[in-house]
CSV table of C-alpha atoms and ligand atoms in Angstrom, one decimal:
chain,number,residue,atom,x,y,z
E,1186,UNK,CA,-13.9,14.2,-5.5
E,1187,UNK,CA,-17.6,14.5,-5.1
E,1188,UNK,CA,-19.5,12.9,-2.3
E,1189,UNK,CA,-22.7,12.6,-4.4
E,1190,UNK,CA,-20.8,10.5,-6.8
E,1191,UNK,CA,-20.5,7.8,-4.1
E,1192,UNK,CA,-23.3,5.2,-3.7
E,1193,UNK,CA,-24.9,5.4,-0.3
E,1194,UNK,CA,-23.6,2.6,1.8
E,1195,UNK,CA,-24.8,1.8,5.3
E,1196,UNK,CA,-22.2,0.9,7.7
E,1197,UNK,CA,-22.7,-2.7,8.6
E,1198,UNK,CA,-19.5,-4.1,10.1
E,1199,UNK,CA,-17.3,-5.1,7.2
E,1200,UNK,CA,-14.9,-7.7,8.6
E,1201,UNK,CA,-11.7,-8.9,7.1
E,1202,UNK,CA,-11.1,-12.7,7.1
E,1203,UNK,CA,-9.3,-14.3,10.0
E,1204,UNK,CA,-5.5,-14.3,10.5
E,1205,UNK,CA,-3.6,-17.1,8.9
E,1206,UNK,CA,-0.4,-18.5,10.5
E,1207,UNK,CA,2.2,-20.5,8.7
E,1208,UNK,CA,1.9,-24.1,9.6
E,1209,UNK,CA,4.3,-25.1,8.1
E,1210,UNK,CA,3.7,-22.8,5.0
E,1211,UNK,CA,1.0,-20.3,4.3
E,1212,UNK,CA,-1.3,-21.4,1.5
E,1213,UNK,CA,-2.8,-18.7,-0.7
E,1214,UNK,CA,-5.2,-20.0,-3.2
E,1215,UNK,CA,-6.4,-17.4,-5.7
E,1216,UNK,CA,-9.9,-17.9,-7.2
E,1217,UNK,CA,-13.3,-16.5,-7.7
E,1218,UNK,CA,-15.2,-15.2,-4.6
E,1219,UNK,CA,-18.5,-13.4,-4.0
E,1220,UNK,CA,-17.8,-10.4,-1.9
E,1221,UNK,CA,-20.4,-8.5,0.1
E,1222,UNK,CA,-19.5,-4.9,-0.6
E,1223,UNK,CA,-23.0,-3.3,-0.7
E,1224,UNK,CA,-25.1,-3.9,2.3
E,1225,UNK,CA,-28.5,-3.0,0.8
E,1226,UNK,CA,-30.6,-5.4,-1.3
E,1227,UNK,CA,-28.1,-5.5,-4.1
E,1228,UNK,CA,-26.4,-8.7,-4.9
E,1229,UNK,CA,-23.0,-10.0,-4.0
E,1230,UNK,CA,-20.1,-8.8,-6.0
E,1231,UNK,CA,-18.2,-11.5,-8.1
E,1232,UNK,CA,-14.5,-10.8,-7.6
E,1233,UNK,CA,-11.2,-12.6,-7.2
E,1234,UNK,CA,-9.7,-13.4,-3.8
E,1235,UNK,CA,-7.5,-15.7,-1.8
E,1236,UNK,CA,-8.7,-18.7,0.2
E,1237,UNK,CA,-12.3,-17.7,-0.5
E,1238,UNK,CA,-12.3,-14.0,0.4
E,1239,UNK,CA,-11.2,-10.6,-0.7
E,1240,UNK,CA,-9.2,-9.1,0.9
E,1241,UNK,CA,-7.3,-12.3,1.3
E,1242,UNK,CA,-6.4,-13.6,4.8
E,1243,UNK,CA,-4.1,-11.5,7.0
E,1244,UNK,CA,-0.7,-13.2,7.1
E,1245,UNK,CA,1.0,-12.6,10.4
E,1246,UNK,CA,4.6,-13.4,11.2
E,1247,UNK,CA,7.3,-12.4,13.6
E,1248,UNK,CA,10.3,-10.2,12.7
E,1249,UNK,CA,13.1,-12.4,11.5
E,1250,UNK,CA,10.8,-15.2,10.5
E,1251,UNK,CA,11.2,-17.1,7.3
E,1252,UNK,CA,7.9,-16.8,5.5
E,1253,UNK,CA,7.0,-19.7,3.2
E,1254,UNK,CA,3.9,-19.2,1.0
E,1255,UNK,CA,2.5,-21.6,-1.5
E,1256,UNK,CA,0.6,-19.6,-4.1
E,1257,UNK,CA,-1.9,-21.7,-5.9
E,1258,UNK,CA,-3.2,-19.9,-9.0
E,1259,UNK,CA,-6.8,-20.8,-9.3
E,1260,UNK,CA,-7.7,-17.3,-10.7
E,1261,UNK,CA,-8.0,-18.5,-14.3
E,1262,UNK,CA,-5.3,-16.1,-15.6
E,1263,UNK,CA,-1.5,-15.7,-15.2
E,1264,UNK,CA,-0.5,-14.0,-12.0
E,1265,UNK,CA,2.2,-13.4,-9.4
E,1266,UNK,CA,2.3,-12.0,-5.9
E,1267,UNK,CA,4.4,-9.1,-4.7
E,1268,UNK,CA,5.1,-8.6,-1.0
E,1269,UNK,CA,4.9,-4.9,-0.8
E,1270,UNK,CA,7.5,-3.2,1.4
E,1271,UNK,CA,9.4,-6.3,2.5
E,1272,UNK,CA,13.2,-6.1,2.0
E,1273,UNK,CA,13.3,-9.6,0.5
E,1274,UNK,CA,15.4,-11.7,-1.8
E,1275,UNK,CA,15.0,-10.4,-5.4
E,1276,UNK,CA,13.8,-13.7,-6.8
E,1277,UNK,CA,10.8,-13.6,-4.4
E,1278,UNK,CA,9.6,-10.1,-5.3
E,1279,UNK,CA,6.8,-11.3,-7.6
E,1280,UNK,CA,7.4,-9.1,-10.7
E,1281,UNK,CA,6.8,-11.0,-13.9
E,1282,UNK,CA,9.3,-10.2,-16.6
E,1283,UNK,CA,11.8,-8.9,-14.0
E,1284,UNK,CA,12.1,-11.4,-11.2
E,1285,UNK,CA,10.1,-14.4,-12.3
E,1286,UNK,CA,7.7,-15.6,-15.0
E,1287,UNK,CA,4.0,-15.2,-14.5
E,1288,UNK,CA,2.5,-18.2,-12.8
E,1289,UNK,CA,0.2,-19.9,-15.3
E,1290,UNK,CA,-3.4,-20.7,-14.3
E,1291,UNK,CA,-3.6,-23.9,-12.3
E,1292,UNK,CA,0.1,-23.8,-11.3
E,1293,UNK,CA,1.6,-23.3,-7.9
E,1294,UNK,CA,4.6,-21.1,-7.1
E,1295,UNK,CA,6.4,-21.4,-3.8
E,1296,UNK,CA,7.6,-18.1,-2.4
E,1297,UNK,CA,9.8,-18.0,0.7
E,1298,UNK,CA,11.5,-14.9,2.1
E,1299,UNK,CA,12.8,-13.4,5.4
E,1300,UNK,CA,10.9,-10.6,7.0
E,1301,UNK,CA,13.7,-8.5,8.5
E,1302,UNK,CA,11.7,-5.5,9.7
E,1303,UNK,CA,8.5,-5.5,11.8
E,1304,UNK,CA,5.6,-3.4,10.5
E,1305,UNK,CA,2.5,-3.2,8.4
E,1306,UNK,CA,2.8,-4.5,4.9
E,1307,UNK,CA,0.6,-6.1,2.3
E,1308,UNK,CA,0.6,-8.5,-0.6
E,1309,UNK,CA,-1.0,-8.0,-4.0
E,1310,UNK,CA,-1.0,-9.4,-7.5
E,1311,UNK,CA,1.7,-7.8,-9.7
E,1312,UNK,CA,0.6,-9.0,-13.1
E,1313,UNK,CA,-1.9,-6.7,-14.9
E,1314,UNK,CA,-2.2,-5.3,-11.4
E,1315,UNK,CA,-4.5,-2.4,-12.5
E,1316,UNK,CA,-7.1,-5.2,-13.1
E,1317,UNK,CA,-6.1,-8.0,-10.7
E,1318,UNK,CA,-5.8,-5.7,-7.6
E,1319,UNK,CA,-9.1,-4.0,-8.6
E,1320,UNK,CA,-10.7,-7.5,-8.9
E,1321,UNK,CA,-9.6,-8.3,-5.3
E,1322,UNK,CA,-6.2,-10.1,-5.3
E,1323,UNK,CA,-4.6,-8.6,-2.2
E,1324,UNK,CA,-4.4,-8.9,1.5
E,1325,UNK,CA,-2.6,-7.6,4.7
E,1326,UNK,CA,0.9,-8.9,5.7
E,1327,UNK,CA,1.8,-8.1,9.3
E,1328,UNK,CA,5.3,-8.5,10.8
E,1329,UNK,CA,5.2,-8.3,14.6
E,1330,UNK,CA,7.9,-6.8,16.7
E,1331,UNK,CA,9.7,-9.3,18.9
E,1332,UNK,CA,8.3,-7.2,21.8
E,1333,UNK,CA,5.1,-5.5,20.5
E,1334,UNK,CA,3.8,-2.4,22.3
E,1335,UNK,CA,1.1,-3.3,24.8
E,1336,UNK,CA,-2.4,-2.6,23.5
E,1337,UNK,CA,-5.8,-4.1,24.0
E,1338,UNK,CA,-6.5,-4.7,20.3
E,1339,UNK,CA,-4.4,-4.7,17.1
E,1340,UNK,CA,-6.7,-3.9,14.2
E,1341,UNK,CA,-6.0,-3.9,10.5
E,1342,UNK,CA,-8.0,-1.3,8.6
E,1343,UNK,CA,-8.1,-1.8,4.9
E,1344,UNK,CA,-9.1,1.3,2.9
E,1345,UNK,CA,-10.4,0.6,-0.6
E,1346,UNK,CA,-12.9,1.6,-3.2
E,1347,UNK,CA,-14.8,-0.3,-5.9
E,1348,UNK,CA,-16.4,0.7,-9.1
E,1349,UNK,CA,-19.8,-1.1,-9.1
E,1350,UNK,CA,-22.8,-1.1,-11.4
E,1351,UNK,CA,-26.4,-0.9,-10.1
E,1352,UNK,CA,-26.6,-4.6,-9.5
E,1353,UNK,CA,-23.4,-4.5,-7.4
E,1354,UNK,CA,-21.1,-6.1,-10.0
E,1355,UNK,CA,-17.7,-4.7,-10.7
E,1356,UNK,CA,-17.7,-2.4,-13.6
E,1357,UNK,CA,-15.8,-4.2,-16.4
E,1358,UNK,CA,-14.0,-1.0,-17.4
E,1359,UNK,CA,-10.5,-2.2,-16.4
E,1360,UNK,CA,-7.8,-0.7,-18.5
E,1361,UNK,CA,-10.0,2.3,-19.5
E,1362,UNK,CA,-7.8,4.7,-21.4
E,1363,UNK,CA,-9.5,7.7,-19.9
E,1364,UNK,CA,-8.8,6.5,-16.4
E,1365,UNK,CA,-5.2,5.7,-17.3
E,1366,UNK,CA,-4.5,9.2,-18.6
E,1367,UNK,CA,-6.3,10.9,-15.7
E,1368,UNK,CA,-6.3,10.0,-12.0
E,1369,UNK,CA,-6.8,6.2,-12.5
E,1370,UNK,CA,-9.7,4.0,-11.8
E,1371,UNK,CA,-11.8,5.5,-9.1
E,1372,UNK,CA,-14.5,3.6,-7.3
E,1373,UNK,CA,-18.0,4.8,-6.5
E,1374,UNK,CA,-18.1,3.0,-3.2
E,1375,UNK,CA,-15.3,3.4,-0.6
E,1376,UNK,CA,-15.0,1.6,2.7
E,1377,UNK,CA,-12.8,0.8,5.7
E,1378,UNK,CA,-12.7,-2.9,6.4
E,1379,UNK,CA,-11.7,-4.1,9.9
E,1380,UNK,CA,-10.0,-7.2,11.2
E,1381,UNK,CA,-11.9,-6.8,14.5
E,1382,UNK,CA,-14.9,-4.7,15.3
E,1383,UNK,CA,-15.3,-5.0,19.0
E,1384,UNK,CA,-13.6,-2.4,21.1
E,1385,UNK,CA,-14.4,-0.9,24.5
E,1386,UNK,CA,-14.3,2.7,25.8
E,1387,UNK,CA,-11.0,3.1,27.5
E,1388,UNK,CA,-9.2,0.5,25.3
E,1389,UNK,CA,-5.8,1.3,23.8
E,1390,UNK,CA,-5.9,0.1,20.2
E,1391,UNK,CA,-3.3,-0.2,17.4
E,1392,UNK,CA,-4.8,0.7,14.0
E,1393,UNK,CA,-2.9,-0.5,10.9
E,1394,UNK,CA,-4.3,1.5,8.0
E,1395,UNK,CA,-3.5,0.2,4.5
E,1396,UNK,CA,-4.6,2.0,1.3
E,1397,UNK,CA,-5.1,-0.9,-1.1
E,1398,UNK,CA,-7.0,1.1,-3.8
E,1399,UNK,CA,-5.6,1.1,-7.3
E,1400,UNK,CA,-5.8,4.9,-7.6
E,1401,UNK,CA,-7.7,6.7,-4.8
E,1402,UNK,CA,-5.8,8.9,-2.4
E,1403,UNK,CA,-7.4,8.5,1.0
E,1404,UNK,CA,-7.6,11.7,3.1
E,1405,UNK,CA,-8.8,10.2,6.3
E,1406,UNK,CA,-10.0,11.6,9.6
E,1407,UNK,CA,-10.1,9.3,12.6
E,1408,UNK,CA,-12.5,10.4,15.4
E,1409,UNK,CA,-13.4,8.9,18.7
E,1410,UNK,CA,-10.2,8.9,20.7
E,1411,UNK,CA,-6.9,10.5,21.2
E,1412,UNK,CA,-3.8,9.0,19.8
E,1413,UNK,CA,-0.5,9.2,18.0
E,1414,UNK,CA,0.9,8.2,14.7
E,1415,UNK,CA,3.7,5.6,15.3
E,1416,UNK,CA,4.7,4.3,11.9
E,1417,UNK,CA,4.5,5.0,8.2
E,1418,UNK,CA,4.9,2.2,5.6
E,1419,UNK,CA,5.8,-0.2,8.4
E,1420,UNK,CA,8.7,1.9,9.7
E,1421,UNK,CA,8.5,3.3,13.3
E,1422,UNK,CA,8.8,7.1,13.9
E,1423,UNK,CA,11.5,8.0,16.3
E,1424,UNK,CA,8.9,10.1,18.2
E,1425,UNK,CA,5.2,9.4,17.8
E,1426,UNK,CA,3.5,12.3,16.0
E,1427,UNK,CA,0.2,13.9,17.0
E,1428,UNK,CA,-2.8,12.3,15.3
E,1429,UNK,CA,-4.0,14.8,12.7
E,1430,UNK,CA,-5.8,14.2,9.4
E,1431,UNK,CA,-4.0,11.6,7.4
E,1432,UNK,CA,-3.4,11.2,3.7
E,1433,UNK,CA,-2.6,7.8,2.3
E,1434,UNK,CA,-1.6,7.4,-1.3
E,1435,UNK,CA,-2.2,4.0,-2.9
E,1436,UNK,CA,-0.1,1.4,-1.2
E,1437,UNK,CA,0.9,3.6,1.8
E,1438,UNK,CA,0.3,2.4,5.4
E,1439,UNK,CA,0.0,4.3,8.6
E,1440,UNK,CA,0.0,2.8,12.2
E,1441,UNK,CA,-1.8,4.7,14.9
E,1442,UNK,CA,-2.1,4.0,18.6
E,1443,UNK,CA,-5.4,5.3,19.9
E,1444,UNK,CA,-7.0,5.6,23.4
E,1445,UNK,CA,-10.7,5.0,22.7
E,1446,UNK,CA,-13.2,7.5,24.1
E,1447,UNK,CA,-16.3,6.6,22.0
E,1448,UNK,CA,-17.0,4.7,18.8
E,1449,UNK,CA,-14.1,5.2,16.5
E,1450,UNK,CA,-15.1,6.4,13.0
E,1451,UNK,CA,-13.1,6.7,9.8
E,1452,UNK,CA,-14.2,9.5,7.5
E,1453,UNK,CA,-13.0,10.3,4.0
E,1454,UNK,CA,-12.6,14.1,3.7
E,1455,UNK,CA,-14.2,15.5,0.6
E,1456,UNK,CA,-14.9,19.0,-0.5
E,1457,UNK,CA,-18.5,18.5,0.6
E,1458,UNK,CA,-17.8,17.0,4.0
E,1459,UNK,CA,-17.0,13.7,5.5
E,1460,UNK,CA,-18.0,10.5,3.7
E,1461,UNK,CA,-18.3,7.7,6.3
E,1462,UNK,CA,-15.9,4.8,5.5
E,1463,UNK,CA,-16.7,2.7,8.6
E,1464,UNK,CA,-17.0,2.8,12.4
E,1465,UNK,CA,-15.7,0.6,15.2
E,1466,UNK,CA,-18.6,0.4,17.7
E,1467,UNK,CA,-17.5,0.7,21.3
E,1468,UNK,CA,-19.3,-1.8,23.5
E,1469,UNK,CA,-18.8,-1.6,27.3
E,1470,UNK,CA,-15.8,0.0,29.0
E,1471,UNK,CA,-12.3,-1.2,29.9
E,1472,UNK,CA,-12.1,-1.5,33.7
E,1473,UNK,CA,-8.3,-0.9,33.6
E,1474,UNK,CA,-7.3,1.5,30.9
E,1475,UNK,CA,-3.7,2.3,30.1
E,1476,UNK,CA,-2.4,5.4,31.9
E,1477,UNK,CA,1.1,5.4,30.4
E,1478,UNK,CA,2.1,7.7,27.5
E,1479,UNK,CA,2.1,6.2,24.0
E,1480,UNK,CA,5.7,5.3,23.3
E,1481,UNK,CA,7.7,4.9,20.1
E,1482,UNK,CA,7.8,1.5,18.5
E,1483,UNK,CA,11.2,-0.2,18.8
E,1484,UNK,CA,13.5,1.3,16.1
E,1485,UNK,CA,14.3,-0.7,13.0
E,1486,UNK,CA,18.0,-1.3,12.5
E,1487,UNK,CA,18.2,0.0,8.9
E,1488,UNK,CA,21.3,1.0,7.1
E,1489,UNK,CA,22.7,4.6,7.7
E,1490,UNK,CA,22.9,6.7,4.6
E,1491,UNK,CA,26.2,8.3,3.5
E,1492,UNK,CA,24.8,11.7,2.3
E,1493,UNK,CA,28.2,13.1,1.5
E,1494,UNK,CA,29.1,10.2,-0.8
E,1495,UNK,CA,25.7,10.0,-2.3
E,1496,UNK,CA,25.2,9.8,-6.1
E,1497,UNK,CA,22.7,12.4,-7.3
E,1498,UNK,CA,19.9,11.5,-9.7
E,1499,UNK,CA,16.7,13.1,-10.9
E,1500,UNK,CA,13.5,11.3,-11.9
E,1501,UNK,CA,11.0,13.5,-13.8
E,1502,UNK,CA,7.4,12.4,-14.0
E,1503,UNK,CA,5.9,13.4,-17.3
E,1504,UNK,CA,2.7,13.1,-19.4
E,1505,UNK,CA,-0.9,12.6,-18.6
E,1506,UNK,CA,-4.0,14.6,-19.4
E,1507,UNK,CA,-4.8,18.1,-18.3
E,1508,UNK,CA,-1.8,19.8,-19.8
E,1509,UNK,CA,1.0,17.4,-18.9
E,1510,UNK,CA,3.8,17.5,-21.5
E,1511,UNK,CA,3.6,14.4,-23.6
E,1512,UNK,CA,6.9,12.5,-24.2
E,1513,UNK,CA,7.6,8.8,-24.5
E,1514,UNK,CA,5.4,6.2,-26.2
E,1515,UNK,CA,2.4,6.0,-23.8
E,1516,UNK,CA,0.4,8.4,-21.6
E,1517,UNK,CA,3.1,8.6,-18.9
E,1518,UNK,CA,6.9,8.7,-18.7
E,1519,UNK,CA,9.9,9.0,-16.4
E,1520,UNK,CA,12.7,11.0,-17.9
E,1521,UNK,CA,11.2,11.0,-21.5
E,1522,UNK,CA,10.7,7.2,-21.5
E,1523,UNK,CA,7.5,5.2,-21.1
E,1524,UNK,CA,7.6,1.7,-19.7
E,1525,UNK,CA,10.4,-0.7,-18.9
E,1526,UNK,CA,13.8,0.0,-20.5
E,1527,UNK,CA,16.0,-2.9,-21.5
E,1528,UNK,CA,18.8,-1.6,-19.2
E,1529,UNK,CA,18.2,-0.3,-15.7
E,1530,UNK,CA,17.6,3.4,-15.2
E,1531,UNK,CA,20.6,3.2,-12.9
E,1532,UNK,CA,23.0,0.6,-11.5
E,1533,UNK,CA,24.0,1.0,-7.9
E,1534,UNK,CA,27.0,-0.6,-6.1
E,1535,UNK,CA,25.6,-2.6,-3.2
E,1536,UNK,CA,25.4,-0.3,-0.2
E,1537,UNK,CA,25.6,2.9,-2.2
E,1538,UNK,CA,23.6,5.9,-1.1
E,1539,UNK,CA,21.6,7.9,-3.6
E,1540,UNK,CA,20.0,11.3,-3.3
E,1541,UNK,CA,17.1,11.3,-5.9
E,1542,UNK,CA,15.0,14.3,-6.8
E,1543,UNK,CA,11.5,13.2,-7.8
E,1544,UNK,CA,10.0,16.0,-9.9
E,1545,UNK,CA,6.4,15.9,-10.8
E,1546,UNK,CA,5.8,17.8,-14.1
E,1547,UNK,CA,2.3,16.6,-14.5
E,1548,UNK,CA,-1.2,17.7,-13.4
E,1549,UNK,CA,-1.8,14.7,-11.1
E,1550,UNK,CA,-0.2,13.5,-7.8
E,1551,UNK,CA,1.8,10.3,-7.9
E,1552,UNK,CA,2.7,7.9,-5.2
E,1553,UNK,CA,6.1,6.6,-6.2
E,1554,UNK,CA,7.1,3.1,-4.9
E,1555,UNK,CA,10.6,1.5,-4.9
E,1556,UNK,CA,10.7,-2.3,-4.5
E,1557,UNK,CA,12.9,-4.1,-1.9
E,1558,UNK,CA,14.0,-0.9,0.0
E,1559,UNK,CA,12.7,2.0,2.1
E,1560,UNK,CA,14.1,5.5,1.6
E,1561,UNK,CA,14.1,8.8,3.6
E,1562,UNK,CA,12.0,11.7,2.5
E,1563,UNK,CA,14.2,14.8,2.8
E,1564,UNK,CA,12.3,17.6,4.7
E,1565,UNK,CA,12.2,21.2,3.6
E,1566,UNK,CA,14.9,22.0,6.2
E,1567,UNK,CA,17.2,19.4,4.7
E,1568,UNK,CA,16.9,16.9,7.5
E,1569,UNK,CA,16.0,13.3,6.9
E,1570,UNK,CA,12.3,12.8,7.4
E,1571,UNK,CA,9.9,9.9,7.2
E,1572,UNK,CA,11.3,6.5,6.1
E,1573,UNK,CA,8.9,5.0,3.5
E,1574,UNK,CA,8.6,2.7,0.6
E,1575,UNK,CA,6.0,4.9,-1.2
E,1576,UNK,CA,6.2,8.6,-1.4
E,1577,UNK,CA,3.5,11.0,-2.5
E,1578,UNK,CA,4.6,13.8,-4.8
E,1579,UNK,CA,2.0,16.4,-5.5
E,1580,UNK,CA,1.2,17.8,-8.9
E,1581,UNK,CA,4.0,20.2,-10.1
E,1582,UNK,CA,5.9,19.5,-6.9
E,1583,UNK,CA,9.3,18.0,-6.2
E,1584,UNK,CA,10.7,15.8,-3.4
E,1585,UNK,CA,14.1,14.6,-2.6
E,1586,UNK,CA,14.6,11.1,-1.2
E,1587,UNK,CA,17.7,9.4,0.2
E,1588,UNK,CA,18.1,5.7,-0.2
E,1589,UNK,CA,20.7,3.2,0.7
E,1590,UNK,CA,20.6,0.6,-2.1
E,1591,UNK,CA,21.7,-2.4,0.0
E,1592,UNK,CA,19.5,-5.1,-1.4
E,1593,UNK,CA,21.0,-6.9,-4.5
E,1594,UNK,CA,18.8,-7.5,-7.5
E,1595,UNK,CA,16.5,-5.9,-10.0
E,1596,UNK,CA,14.0,-3.6,-8.4
E,1597,UNK,CA,11.0,-1.9,-9.9
E,1598,UNK,CA,10.4,1.8,-9.4
E,1599,UNK,CA,6.9,2.9,-10.3
E,1600,UNK,CA,3.8,5.0,-9.6
E,1601,UNK,CA,1.3,3.0,-7.5
E,1602,UNK,CA,-1.6,4.5,-9.3
E,1603,UNK,CA,-1.7,1.2,-11.1
E,1604,UNK,CA,-3.2,2.6,-14.3
E,1605,UNK,CA,-0.3,5.1,-14.5
E,1606,UNK,CA,2.1,2.2,-14.0
E,1607,UNK,CA,0.4,0.3,-16.8
E,1608,UNK,CA,0.6,3.2,-19.2
E,1609,UNK,CA,4.2,4.1,-18.9
E,1610,UNK,CA,5.1,5.3,-15.4
E,1611,UNK,CA,7.6,2.7,-14.4
E,1612,UNK,CA,11.3,1.9,-14.6
E,1613,UNK,CA,13.8,-0.3,-12.7
E,1614,UNK,CA,17.2,-0.1,-11.0
E,1615,UNK,CA,19.8,-2.8,-10.4
E,1616,UNK,CA,21.9,-3.2,-7.3
E,1617,UNK,CA,25.0,-5.4,-7.8
I,3003,LIG,CU1,2.8,-2.6,-4.3
I,3003,LIG,CU2,5.2,-2.7,-7.6
I,3003,LIG,O1,3.9,-2.7,-6.0
I,3004,LIG,CU1,0.8,8.2,-11.0
């Protein structure tokens, strides 16, 4: 990653659209939008969005709510929406060819699901996602705790990149085979987009970072305050962790609670220094700052794994450029097979625990996502670590995860570098 490859980009406040509330149902209308990504004299960027903007509106609900969403497909192409990270009913998971048919242009599909766990989630197109997400079809989905931690501001921070030409238009190189076989479609502009941009010195703020990029890992440094990491992929940490440099793979989220000392800046760490993604300007000071310690979020009541009775499986990531061993019928493969098998990779009895070794035999890192569930990362000392829905496995590395397959249905398991998914790195499991 080379900082000079990025277009210069002055930091005008880049604001996300307003929160939407379900009254009585959310309405998400996909269609063309003109996005302001570059802030110089370049033009607007023609993209796709929801309800007139990209990212789409922040959908905000409470834990336990039923979430009805009418998806009106004005995008001019077949599509479907996936509610990333939600443990929902399988039929609402938004995966064409597995859980529903693609929604034709002009049609409406009514989603409705329960949101059992509070946290930071997002929604995105799941049909030709390497193109449709890059064109802008995604947005934040926030599930509030029944009793949210007290903060002065709750701010969604979307991290994304875009590949733009000199006129500010999206580069039409979607599906580029070179991108697919390497690290995916990288943008030449990267930004942090905020749901609010007014904070004060002394404020306690909750930051909900979401990496919505189709391929870019975001190594992020947050400066301007002291804070704690309180959740990953929506799920609370038992004990808040010190805020150090973060690394978010595509689709991963991290929640931070921060006490603001000065303007809060988000930098992308590159070999050549920090690239500025965006800054929350601090105006004025809070006359009554919090003086209590940052406490853990209320724990999620998730199923307890049975490690002794666990079925043991291994998923090997294979293929790609730069020396990856080529097997399967496309660039990438899991266990010698590219793309969706007719039968699931594994069938689980409902409630069964699995210990899965994810082994990366390729020259690239992969963020592996399981639909409809979270799983524990197993730490080096054997203890159960972070509870996530997307785990980053570095090149030539291996990671064990433990998952309780308690949600019936057909669930996708894939790399969230969307060009890798498109060119072979996906499979599915069934829970019956
Ligand atoms: Cu975030 Cu299969 O997706
Ligand atoms: Cu990958």
